[in-house]
Amino acid sequence: MNDNSNRNSKSVISNDSFPVIDKRLFLPTSKDEMDMLGWSQADIIIFSGDAYVDHPSFGAAVIGRVLQKAGYRVAIVPQPNWRDDLRDFKKLGKPRLFFGVSAGAMDSMVNHYTAGRRLRHNDAYTAGGRHGMRPDYPTIVYSNILKDLFPDVPVIAGGIEASLRRVAHYDYWKDSLRPSILADSKVDIISYGMGERTMLELARRLENGEKISEIGDVPQTALFSDDQPQDEDIILYSFEECLKDKKKQALNFRHVEEESNKMYGKVIWQSTGGKMIKINPMYPPLQSEEIDSFYDLPYTRLPHPRYKGKNIPAYDMIKHSVTLHRGCFGGCAFCTISAHQGKFISSRSKASILKEVKGVCQMNDFKGYISDLGGPSANMYNMRGKNQSICQRCVKPSCLFPIPCPNLNNDHSSLLDIYRSVNNIPEIKKSFIGSGVRYDLAMSKSEDKNISQANKEYIKELIVNHVSGRLKVAPEHTSDSVLEIMRKPSFSEFNKFKKLFDGINSENGLSQQLIPYFISSHPGCRETDMAELAVITKNLNFHLEQVQDFTPTPMTLATEIFYTGYHPYTGEKIFTATSDSEKKKQRQFFFWYDPENKESIIKELRNLHRQDLIDKLYPGSNMKKSPKYARLRDGKKNERQNRKNNNHKK
């Protein structure tokens, strides 16, 4: 095991400009750093599209630390230069076992482009927020370079980009159906989902002398395989068939989503270019002891010293946060979490969480505030089915839609205990909840009176003690028909929560705000739905700011509907705004209060014959008195009269 595995983040020397940190506390990123550790060769070298931050919220750091704990010498090359003579790909030489490749914590295309396919000007995962430090599709670019330079060394891809492209998928930025990323890259195996167990198993098998081409049965992997499908396996329509028939792509998606959300899934196969891709099922959910072991490793919780104190925006947001669990059983149609982490919750122990919180308290810049105690959804900690045998047979992607599952234990008492225990630590002034709260889950009734009481206490505790003045929640839309496609609860649930929120604020002398998050142009959403959203939110005194235009990302239900036009589960045709002009028209309703949008909105509503909505959004705004309207009216009146005269002559 490396000599830096048991060091801690206290080996910091203050300096007038920025802290000088012992580089041996980190995974080595250069030949000099390897020499400092006395290494002549690394066992594993990870190439990452992100800056290197040694924090448990950054995947490359977690995989590196987990492999290091198992005894492997792990180096990392963050954001290698792919434009020059490729020296970054050569500088650490050849690893003894394999190269790991990850595009980073975000899909590179979401990172690079807006929903309107316009280039972003910054990158939150790069020092200084600088744009252009990674290519589009780093998984493809990095792996192809490595295979060209070191053809005999295995390349294993992981991370969100590879994970969500493991099967044929719609690529919004190329506006085309693409094959599995295995077909476009030179990786040997994809490790999809949360990769600790997969990468440990692959490292062990390679260490024991197996060839990468012989390893075809590790859970949560995808690879080209010459094996024969078994009777119980699922064989998808081929990539080529899906190119010809979008309905087949939609049917494929249902199988992929259901298997991704099973406790014990089946092997999936898909033919691409005449070769068969084999996708092994996910591991069962982690137990607390195992997930604790991943978070209890000696992270410095700091960016590597190579960045010389430059801020990394994504790190600044999460450096004082603590993750409580993994997985999400919400199953939202536009979300990728279940495809990557699955719907079953893996929760850390209270002891492990408090240990990390106390570690955060020791950070040099800690001022007493935990920015987030959360997870994919803030309030699913320690929740599972009452009868696990039912969960083992379940194929539903959501435990909350259309109504909360009667087998779901939604007891918030464990989470309530975590919140209170954290706030009782002397160094903590306040802990905030920055992750999204599923208010429908917290308000869901239980037959157990103790659980119902605990959930009421949770909501009060959340609002009174864990909000920084503004609580962000995500109703996503106001139209029940759109919310049904989104797999979200009726907007009436938000109204109930708002009444609770306002009441608790009033009782406690607080003046906090509820900040709702909404999406435009989601499949099923029409302009009239957005206009009604504008009226409803206006009546609730919201001037919306947390909004987004729907961006199709691989392996979500909403993306499949966007591309195919069909709902994969019902076969129903679903309207979707796909053109830039349609999307712009929908988005403008978020900002009905902006004077620059008024004329355009009124024009659209007149085209939709919704004078009633004009009157509600802009009362007293009589467009019939405007000169422009008068000209249009007189022109149409003359046109009608001319038609009548012509008909009379005939």
XYZ file of C-alpha atoms in Angstrom:
650
model
C 0.000 0.000 0.000
C 1.168 3.533 -0.712
C 2.913 5.509 1.991
C 0.406 8.355 1.630
C -2.699 6.345 2.443
C -2.932 7.274 6.123
C -2.020 10.939 6.004
C -4.580 13.654 6.728
C -5.408 17.149 5.571
C -3.691 18.867 8.483
C -0.253 18.812 6.795
C -0.781 22.323 5.483
C 1.742 25.150 5.749
C 0.316 28.663 5.565
C 1.756 31.065 3.061
C 0.986 34.713 2.282
C -0.388 33.848 -1.177
C -1.994 30.427 -0.767
C -1.585 27.327 1.426
C 1.340 25.079 0.603
C 0.104 21.508 0.838
C 2.183 18.348 0.910
C 1.609 16.796 -2.513
C 2.167 13.348 -1.054
C -1.283 13.636 0.514
C -2.833 13.293 -2.953
C -2.795 10.718 -5.710
C 0.247 11.598 -7.857
C -0.429 13.634 -11.000
C 3.122 13.908 -12.384
C 6.338 11.921 -12.730
C 7.945 14.077 -10.033
C 5.131 13.238 -7.616
C 5.519 9.528 -8.403
C 9.254 9.853 -7.713
C 8.472 11.508 -4.355
C 6.549 8.347 -3.447
C 9.338 6.092 -4.700
C 7.279 4.630 -7.555
C 8.812 3.517 -10.806
C 5.389 2.596 -12.226
C 1.726 3.067 -11.340
C -0.618 0.091 -11.255
C -3.559 2.153 -12.521
C -3.653 5.582 -14.179
C -6.951 7.473 -14.287
C -7.566 10.152 -16.931
C -10.287 12.602 -15.931
C -12.060 15.463 -17.702
C -12.358 17.332 -14.381
C -9.782 19.158 -12.334
C -8.476 16.863 -9.587
C -10.236 17.568 -6.306
C -9.594 15.032 -3.546
C -13.129 15.092 -2.196
C -15.766 12.314 -1.926
C -18.123 14.238 -4.235
C -15.692 13.825 -7.156
C -15.847 10.380 -8.749
C -12.239 10.077 -9.933
C -11.004 10.817 -6.417
C -13.330 8.219 -4.894
C -12.329 5.471 -7.345
C -8.658 6.356 -6.879
C -8.879 6.240 -3.086
C -10.860 2.982 -3.078
C -8.295 1.298 -5.328
C -5.484 2.783 -3.241
C -7.035 1.349 -0.066
C -7.035 -2.075 -1.747
C -3.262 -1.790 -2.186
C -2.902 -0.466 -5.730
C -0.645 2.393 -6.792
C -3.056 4.825 -8.420
C -2.100 7.977 -10.329
C -4.416 10.521 -11.931
C -4.035 12.788 -14.968
C -6.634 15.569 -14.765
C -7.724 17.347 -17.930
C -4.926 16.158 -20.231
C -4.114 18.276 -23.286
C -5.413 16.385 -26.311
C -4.469 19.092 -28.841
C -0.635 19.068 -28.677
C 1.964 16.310 -28.968
C 0.008 14.279 -26.368
C 2.744 14.522 -23.747
C 0.135 14.433 -20.956
C -0.908 10.969 -22.127
C 2.701 9.756 -22.108
C 4.190 11.444 -19.033
C 3.380 8.743 -16.478
C 4.226 5.898 -18.810
C 2.415 2.595 -18.994
C 0.411 1.364 -15.972
C 0.928 -2.173 -14.759
C -2.785 -3.079 -14.900
C -4.978 -0.614 -16.826
C -5.963 2.932 -17.744
C -9.177 4.352 -16.338
C -11.030 7.021 -18.326
C -13.797 9.363 -17.147
C -15.294 12.431 -18.795
C -15.880 13.859 -15.320
C -18.719 14.418 -12.882
C -20.981 15.815 -15.642
C -21.790 14.695 -19.136
C -19.352 16.709 -21.251
C -22.054 17.905 -23.637
C -24.266 19.212 -20.827
C -21.139 20.799 -19.416
C -20.273 22.471 -22.729
C -23.631 23.478 -24.239
C -26.911 25.095 -23.221
C -30.356 23.667 -24.012
C -30.232 25.851 -27.119
C -26.965 24.161 -28.153
C -25.019 27.352 -27.547
C -21.483 27.070 -26.178
C -21.116 27.850 -22.483
C -18.361 30.255 -21.499
C -17.265 28.559 -18.288
C -16.667 25.137 -16.784
C -17.481 24.670 -13.098
C -15.165 21.668 -12.823
C -12.056 23.515 -14.039
C -9.692 25.785 -12.081
C -10.739 29.373 -12.568
C -13.932 28.172 -14.275
C -11.991 28.205 -17.534
C -13.734 26.777 -20.581
C -12.052 24.524 -23.137
C -9.986 22.306 -20.861
C -11.728 19.134 -22.048
C -12.956 18.027 -25.477
C -16.490 17.090 -26.420
C -16.944 13.405 -25.519
C -13.696 12.997 -23.508
C -14.431 9.295 -23.024
C -14.027 8.757 -26.771
C -11.130 11.163 -27.253
C -9.060 9.997 -24.274
C -9.584 6.272 -24.848
C -8.748 6.461 -28.542
C -5.510 8.339 -27.832
C -4.495 5.875 -25.124
C -5.193 2.854 -27.309
C -3.188 4.342 -30.162
C -0.246 5.023 -27.834
C -0.486 1.868 -25.701
C -2.455 -0.729 -27.715
C -1.694 -3.592 -25.330
C -2.923 -1.827 -22.147
C -6.592 -2.303 -21.123
C -8.749 0.830 -21.069
C -11.769 0.881 -18.750
C -14.259 3.760 -19.037
C -16.483 4.950 -16.217
C -18.376 8.013 -15.076
C -21.708 9.502 -16.046
C -20.924 10.020 -19.748
C -19.975 6.410 -20.464
C -22.602 5.042 -18.076
C -25.535 6.712 -19.843
C -24.257 5.810 -23.298
C -23.902 2.088 -22.692
C -26.701 1.294 -25.175
C -27.938 2.959 -28.367
C -29.110 6.423 -27.386
C -30.360 9.715 -28.779
C -27.693 12.409 -28.855
C -29.339 15.825 -28.676
C -26.210 17.705 -29.708
C -25.741 15.691 -32.887
C -29.522 15.312 -33.244
C -29.178 11.648 -34.138
C -29.411 8.172 -32.712
C -25.961 6.982 -31.692
C -24.738 3.457 -30.960
C -23.296 2.446 -27.608
C -20.191 4.459 -26.800
C -18.317 1.163 -27.091
C -18.691 1.479 -30.860
C -17.178 4.966 -31.040
C -14.390 4.515 -28.518
C -11.578 2.038 -28.059
C -12.408 1.137 -24.475
C -12.338 -2.532 -23.548
C -15.027 -2.378 -20.864
C -17.472 0.217 -19.541
C -17.985 0.333 -15.789
C -21.453 1.875 -15.515
C -23.135 3.295 -12.455
C -21.290 3.911 -9.197
C -18.046 2.137 -9.905
C -16.262 1.200 -6.672
C -17.171 -2.497 -6.572
C -16.828 -2.913 -10.330
C -13.375 -1.328 -10.496
C -12.140 -3.297 -7.502
C -13.290 -6.546 -9.089
C -11.746 -5.704 -12.467
C -8.452 -4.754 -10.806
C -8.452 -8.016 -8.821
C -9.152 -10.119 -11.906
C -6.412 -8.411 -13.925
C -4.032 -8.696 -10.968
C -4.700 -12.443 -10.915
C -3.573 -12.772 -14.513
C -6.844 -12.768 -16.428
C -6.844 -10.955 -19.755
C -9.297 -8.138 -20.234
C -10.822 -10.040 -23.170
C -11.604 -12.964 -20.829
C -13.538 -10.905 -18.296
C -17.182 -10.801 -19.323
C -19.283 -11.458 -16.240
C -18.559 -8.603 -13.814
C -21.764 -6.813 -12.715
C -22.279 -3.243 -13.917
C -20.096 -3.674 -16.988
C -20.796 -3.364 -20.702
C -18.552 -4.859 -23.374
C -18.435 -6.445 -26.800
C -18.799 -10.177 -26.252
C -18.633 -13.408 -28.235
C -20.677 -15.229 -25.587
C -24.098 -16.598 -26.464
C -27.197 -15.028 -24.873
C -28.998 -17.276 -22.387
C -32.721 -17.996 -22.489
C -33.488 -15.624 -19.608
C -31.468 -12.745 -21.088
C -33.069 -9.755 -22.822
C -32.133 -9.113 -26.454
C -32.894 -5.578 -27.586
C -33.623 -4.492 -31.122
C -30.313 -3.814 -32.856
C -28.945 -0.317 -33.306
C -29.573 -0.621 -37.046
C -33.211 -1.647 -36.513
C -33.732 1.334 -34.222
C -32.308 3.667 -36.847
C -35.058 2.511 -39.196
C -37.910 2.406 -36.685
C -38.121 4.832 -33.760
C -40.808 2.728 -32.084
C -38.247 -0.028 -31.605
C -35.921 2.418 -29.863
C -38.792 3.354 -27.542
C -39.507 -0.315 -26.786
C -35.814 -0.892 -26.050
C -35.797 1.909 -23.502
C -38.479 0.321 -21.356
C -36.374 -2.840 -20.967
C -33.247 -0.850 -20.123
C -35.001 1.323 -17.540
C -36.764 -1.580 -15.847
C -33.589 -3.657 -15.600
C -31.640 -0.677 -14.250
C -34.161 -0.363 -11.419
C -34.428 -4.010 -10.433
C -32.719 -5.362 -7.361
C -31.628 -8.361 -9.431
C -31.689 -7.534 -13.118
C -31.115 -9.565 -16.255
C -28.316 -9.489 -18.794
C -29.122 -7.236 -21.770
C -27.767 -7.664 -25.308
C -27.747 -5.360 -28.303
C -26.267 -5.914 -31.742
C -24.299 -2.987 -33.129
C -22.409 -3.123 -36.397
C -22.741 -6.900 -36.474
C -21.175 -7.302 -32.998
C -23.014 -8.077 -29.760
C -22.793 -5.775 -26.763
C -23.362 -7.462 -23.426
C -24.610 -5.385 -20.482
C -24.356 -7.158 -17.159
C -26.926 -6.245 -14.471
C -26.277 -3.885 -11.589
C -24.933 -5.002 -8.231
C -27.474 -5.263 -5.409
C -27.650 -2.121 -3.215
C -24.691 -1.365 -0.966
C -24.984 -2.094 2.735
C -24.036 0.647 5.203
C -20.691 -0.900 6.134
C -19.563 -0.959 2.521
C -20.690 2.545 1.571
C -19.135 3.821 4.814
C -15.823 2.328 3.752
C -15.842 4.454 0.592
C -16.496 7.702 2.469
C -14.180 7.036 5.429
C -11.026 7.143 3.287
C -8.361 9.835 3.918
C -9.550 12.488 1.487
C -7.854 15.843 1.916
C -11.136 17.444 0.768
C -8.982 19.905 -1.195
C -8.047 20.641 -4.808
C -4.592 19.443 -5.796
C -1.831 22.015 -5.110
C -1.139 22.224 -8.866
C -4.002 24.743 -9.115
C -2.207 27.197 -6.794
C -5.311 28.419 -5.042
C -7.446 29.067 -8.136
C -11.111 28.573 -7.372
C -12.940 25.572 -8.813
C -16.630 26.612 -8.825
C -18.068 23.096 -8.399
C -15.760 22.504 -5.439
C -16.652 25.840 -3.858
C -20.303 24.741 -3.883
C -19.821 21.356 -2.199
C -16.609 21.511 -0.149
C -18.506 21.796 3.141
C -21.295 19.381 2.157
C -21.827 15.780 3.252
C -23.535 13.020 1.256
C -25.876 10.840 3.343
C -27.029 8.272 0.796
C -27.055 7.123 -2.823
C -29.924 6.193 -5.126
C -33.317 7.756 -5.755
C -36.740 6.103 -6.054
C -38.450 9.185 -7.510
C -38.094 7.923 -11.090
C -38.574 11.371 -12.660
C -38.870 11.121 -16.442
C -36.178 13.724 -17.139
C -33.630 12.512 -14.566
C -30.616 10.227 -15.084
C -30.028 9.259 -11.450
C -31.856 5.929 -11.526
C -30.046 4.900 -14.738
C -26.734 5.579 -12.992
C -27.337 4.887 -9.289
C -30.559 2.861 -9.325
C -33.724 3.409 -7.307
C -32.701 1.508 -4.156
C -31.284 3.638 -1.363
C -27.859 2.877 0.113
C -27.442 4.878 3.313
C -24.358 5.615 5.347
C -24.329 4.953 9.063
C -24.854 7.803 11.490
C -21.333 7.274 12.864
C -19.750 7.631 9.416
C -21.752 10.790 8.661
C -20.848 12.448 11.961
C -17.200 11.494 11.463
C -17.162 13.293 8.115
C -18.968 16.321 9.539
C -16.315 16.588 12.258
C -13.664 16.356 9.525
C -15.304 19.273 7.707
C -15.154 21.242 10.962
C -11.344 20.904 10.881
C -10.981 22.495 7.442
C -9.044 25.772 7.496
C -11.812 27.797 5.842
C -14.758 26.310 7.741
C -16.915 29.003 9.363
C -19.457 26.772 11.094
C -21.895 26.140 8.249
C -22.542 22.802 6.495
C -23.793 23.706 3.013
C -25.741 20.487 2.462
C -26.677 17.303 4.274
C -28.177 15.475 1.334
C -28.041 13.110 -1.579
C -29.720 12.709 -4.986
C -32.920 13.604 -3.125
C -32.526 15.192 0.271
C -35.054 13.154 2.221
C -34.742 9.495 1.214
C -32.152 8.576 3.818
C -32.567 5.082 5.271
C -35.810 4.423 3.384
C -36.727 1.095 1.848
C -39.622 -1.270 1.304
C -41.291 -2.744 4.373
C -41.378 -6.151 2.696
C -38.127 -6.603 0.771
C -39.440 -9.634 -1.108
C -41.916 -7.311 -2.845
C -39.055 -4.950 -3.774
C -37.104 -7.854 -5.242
C -39.942 -8.551 -7.699
C -40.750 -4.907 -8.494
C -40.050 -3.498 -11.978
C -41.524 -0.020 -11.456
C -39.006 2.787 -11.959
C -40.677 4.983 -9.330
C -41.828 4.276 -5.773
C -43.677 7.621 -5.658
C -45.603 7.728 -8.937
C -48.525 7.774 -9.524
C -48.888 7.527 -5.737
C -46.381 6.541 -3.039
C -46.031 2.768 -2.897
C -47.933 1.273 0.084
C -44.886 -0.943 0.713
C -42.581 2.085 1.082
C -41.511 2.992 4.597
C -41.273 6.786 4.440
C -40.174 7.217 8.070
C -38.127 10.443 8.349
C -37.096 9.842 11.966
C -33.586 8.592 11.095
C -32.982 11.686 8.979
C -34.405 13.907 11.701
C -31.932 12.338 14.131
C -29.031 13.035 11.730
C -30.025 16.704 11.387
C -30.285 17.209 15.134
C -27.083 15.296 15.904
C -25.122 17.381 13.387
C -26.471 20.627 14.812
C -25.463 19.484 18.304
C -21.781 19.386 17.319
C -20.207 22.424 19.043
C -18.416 23.703 15.928
C -21.637 23.710 13.870
C -23.567 26.967 13.741
C -26.059 25.666 11.204
C -26.459 22.893 8.641
C -28.388 23.563 5.458
C -30.261 21.245 3.104
C -29.192 22.134 -0.422
C -30.347 18.948 -2.161
C -33.863 18.739 -3.585
C -36.576 17.863 -1.058
C -39.412 15.548 -2.124
C -42.184 17.290 -0.222
C -44.733 14.761 -1.494
C -42.728 12.028 0.246
C -42.521 13.961 3.510
C -46.258 14.738 3.450
C -47.349 11.237 2.432
C -49.680 9.716 5.009
C -48.677 6.646 6.979
C -50.861 4.179 8.837
C -48.266 4.316 11.613
C -49.030 7.331 13.829
C -45.413 7.500 15.022
C -44.160 7.803 11.438
C -46.756 10.458 10.619
C -45.664 12.433 13.677
C -41.967 12.057 12.798
C -42.644 13.299 9.273
C -44.478 16.368 10.574
C -41.532 17.062 12.868
C -39.158 16.608 9.934
C -40.947 19.234 7.844
C -40.889 21.707 10.740
C -37.226 20.954 11.541
C -36.308 21.418 7.882
C -38.073 24.775 7.537
C -37.107 26.264 10.894
C -33.513 25.107 11.253
C -32.085 24.122 7.855
C -33.116 26.812 5.368
C -30.811 29.710 4.520
C -33.714 32.058 3.883
C -34.753 30.367 0.643
C -35.886 26.761 0.244
C -35.623 25.404 -3.292
C -38.158 22.756 -4.288
C -39.036 21.300 -7.679
C -42.727 21.040 -8.582
C -41.434 21.179 -12.237
C -44.811 22.217 -13.718
C -48.374 23.181 -12.864
C -50.220 21.097 -15.488
C -51.295 17.696 -14.205
C -51.128 16.199 -17.702
C -47.497 17.307 -18.074
C -46.670 16.228 -14.529
C -48.047 12.772 -15.285
C -45.530 12.362 -18.110
C -42.825 13.750 -15.828
C -43.807 11.189 -13.165
C -44.272 13.993 -10.667
C -47.144 14.605 -8.231
C -50.030 16.948 -8.910
C -49.351 20.654 -8.388
C -51.937 20.504 -5.629
C -49.231 18.813 -3.520
C -47.038 21.874 -3.952
C -49.924 24.094 -2.858
C -50.324 21.984 0.289
C -46.612 22.244 1.013
C -46.628 26.003 0.430
C -49.408 26.386 3.005
C -47.347 24.332 5.458
C -44.243 26.359 4.678
C -46.009 29.691 5.088
C -47.723 28.541 8.290
C -44.518 27.304 9.929
C -42.737 30.512 8.940
C -45.521 32.597 10.454
C -45.595 30.567 13.690
C -41.845 30.983 14.127
C -41.524 34.620 13.114
C -39.585 33.795 9.952
C -39.778 35.460 6.539
C -38.225 32.762 4.382
C -38.995 32.248 0.703
C -40.033 29.161 -1.197
C -38.215 29.015 -4.549
C -39.917 26.644 -7.028
C -38.095 25.102 -9.967
C -39.862 24.608 -13.313
C -39.113 23.101 -16.735
C -40.404 24.296 -20.104
C -40.710 22.291 -23.358
C -40.868 18.953 -21.558
C -42.574 16.229 -23.617
C -46.329 16.686 -23.360
C -46.056 20.407 -22.637
C -47.758 22.873 -24.985
C -47.765 26.665 -25.059
C -51.124 26.807 -23.306
C -49.668 24.738 -20.444
C -46.870 27.274 -20.090
C -49.310 30.193 -20.258
C -51.398 28.628 -17.495
C -48.200 28.033 -15.497
C -47.467 31.756 -15.820
C -50.947 32.672 -14.539
C -50.834 30.193 -11.646
C -47.374 31.249 -10.466
C -48.314 34.919 -10.859
C -51.298 34.356 -8.572
C -48.903 32.779 -6.052
C -46.726 35.918 -6.219
C -43.742 34.146 -7.777
C -41.365 35.855 -10.169
C -39.640 32.705 -11.404
C -35.864 32.462 -11.465
C -35.086 28.742 -11.026
C -36.139 27.582 -14.487
C -34.757 25.559 -17.362
C -35.636 24.565 -20.888
C -35.771 20.794 -21.173
C -32.444 19.350 -22.340
C -32.594 15.773 -23.654
C -29.836 13.671 -22.075
C -29.147 10.000 -22.827
C -31.147 7.270 -21.086
C -34.120 9.180 -19.706
C -37.789 8.535 -20.430
C -38.319 12.150 -21.505
C -35.441 11.965 -23.998
C -36.866 8.833 -25.592
C -40.228 10.565 -26.007
C -38.500 13.674 -27.401
C -36.666 11.601 -30.019
C -39.198 8.910 -30.911
C -42.452 10.798 -30.379
C -43.884 7.809 -28.479
C -44.270 6.940 -24.817
C -42.230 3.729 -24.327
C -44.704 2.298 -21.809
C -48.007 3.062 -23.538
C -47.097 3.452 -27.204
C -49.074 6.716 -27.157
C -47.949 9.556 -29.421
C -46.801 12.512 -27.312
C -46.440 16.092 -28.522
C -43.031 17.626 -27.849
C -41.675 21.072 -28.666
C -38.506 20.242 -30.584
C -37.675 23.277 -32.731
C -35.804 26.274 -31.360
C -38.756 28.552 -32.106
C -41.225 26.277 -30.282
C -38.932 26.064 -27.277
C -38.368 29.831 -27.201
C -42.122 30.470 -27.285
C -42.626 28.195 -24.290
C -39.719 29.565 -22.287
C -40.866 33.190 -22.561
C -43.878 32.447 -20.335
C -41.532 32.006 -17.363
C -40.755 35.694 -17.679
C -44.192 37.125 -18.375
C -43.309 39.990 -16.008
C -40.464 41.209 -18.258
C -41.812 44.145 -20.332
C -39.790 42.933 -23.319
C -41.868 39.738 -23.449
C -45.310 41.306 -23.070
C -46.103 42.004 -26.716
C -44.819 38.620 -27.889
C -46.790 36.758 -25.209
C -49.994 38.612 -25.991
C -49.535 37.848 -29.675
C -49.059 34.135 -28.965
C -52.087 33.981 -26.699
C -54.217 35.709 -29.320
C -53.060 33.099 -31.857
C -54.122 30.455 -29.339
C -57.500 32.197 -28.841
C -56.816 32.596 -25.114
C -57.945 36.121 -24.371
C -58.832 34.875 -20.889
C -55.141 34.257 -20.143
C -54.179 37.679 -21.523
C -56.663 39.269 -19.124
C -55.215 37.297 -16.201
C -51.579 38.036 -16.993
C -52.057 41.642 -18.059
C -55.323 42.955 -16.598
C -56.361 46.262 -18.086
C -54.108 45.703 -21.074
C -56.576 46.268 -23.933
C -54.683 45.484 -27.094
C -57.767 46.354 -29.148
C -56.982 50.042 -28.608
C -53.443 49.855 -29.935
C -52.761 51.268 -33.465
C -51.009 48.042 -34.434
C -54.039 45.957 -33.460
C -56.382 48.379 -35.240
C -54.469 47.949 -38.489
C -54.576 44.154 -38.157
C -58.290 44.260 -37.292
C -59.193 46.531 -40.201
C -57.129 44.432 -42.606
C -58.891 41.217 -41.556
C -62.272 42.960 -41.671
C -61.634 44.110 -45.259
C -60.435 40.635 -46.187
C -63.660 39.051 -44.852
C -65.801 41.629 -46.715
C -63.950 40.949 -49.974
C -64.555 37.199 -49.590
C -68.270 37.848 -49.050
C -68.478 40.063 -52.141
C -66.711 37.466 -54.282
C -69.003 34.696 -53.040
C -72.045 36.872 -53.767
C -70.856 37.468 -57.359
C -70.421 33.731 -57.857
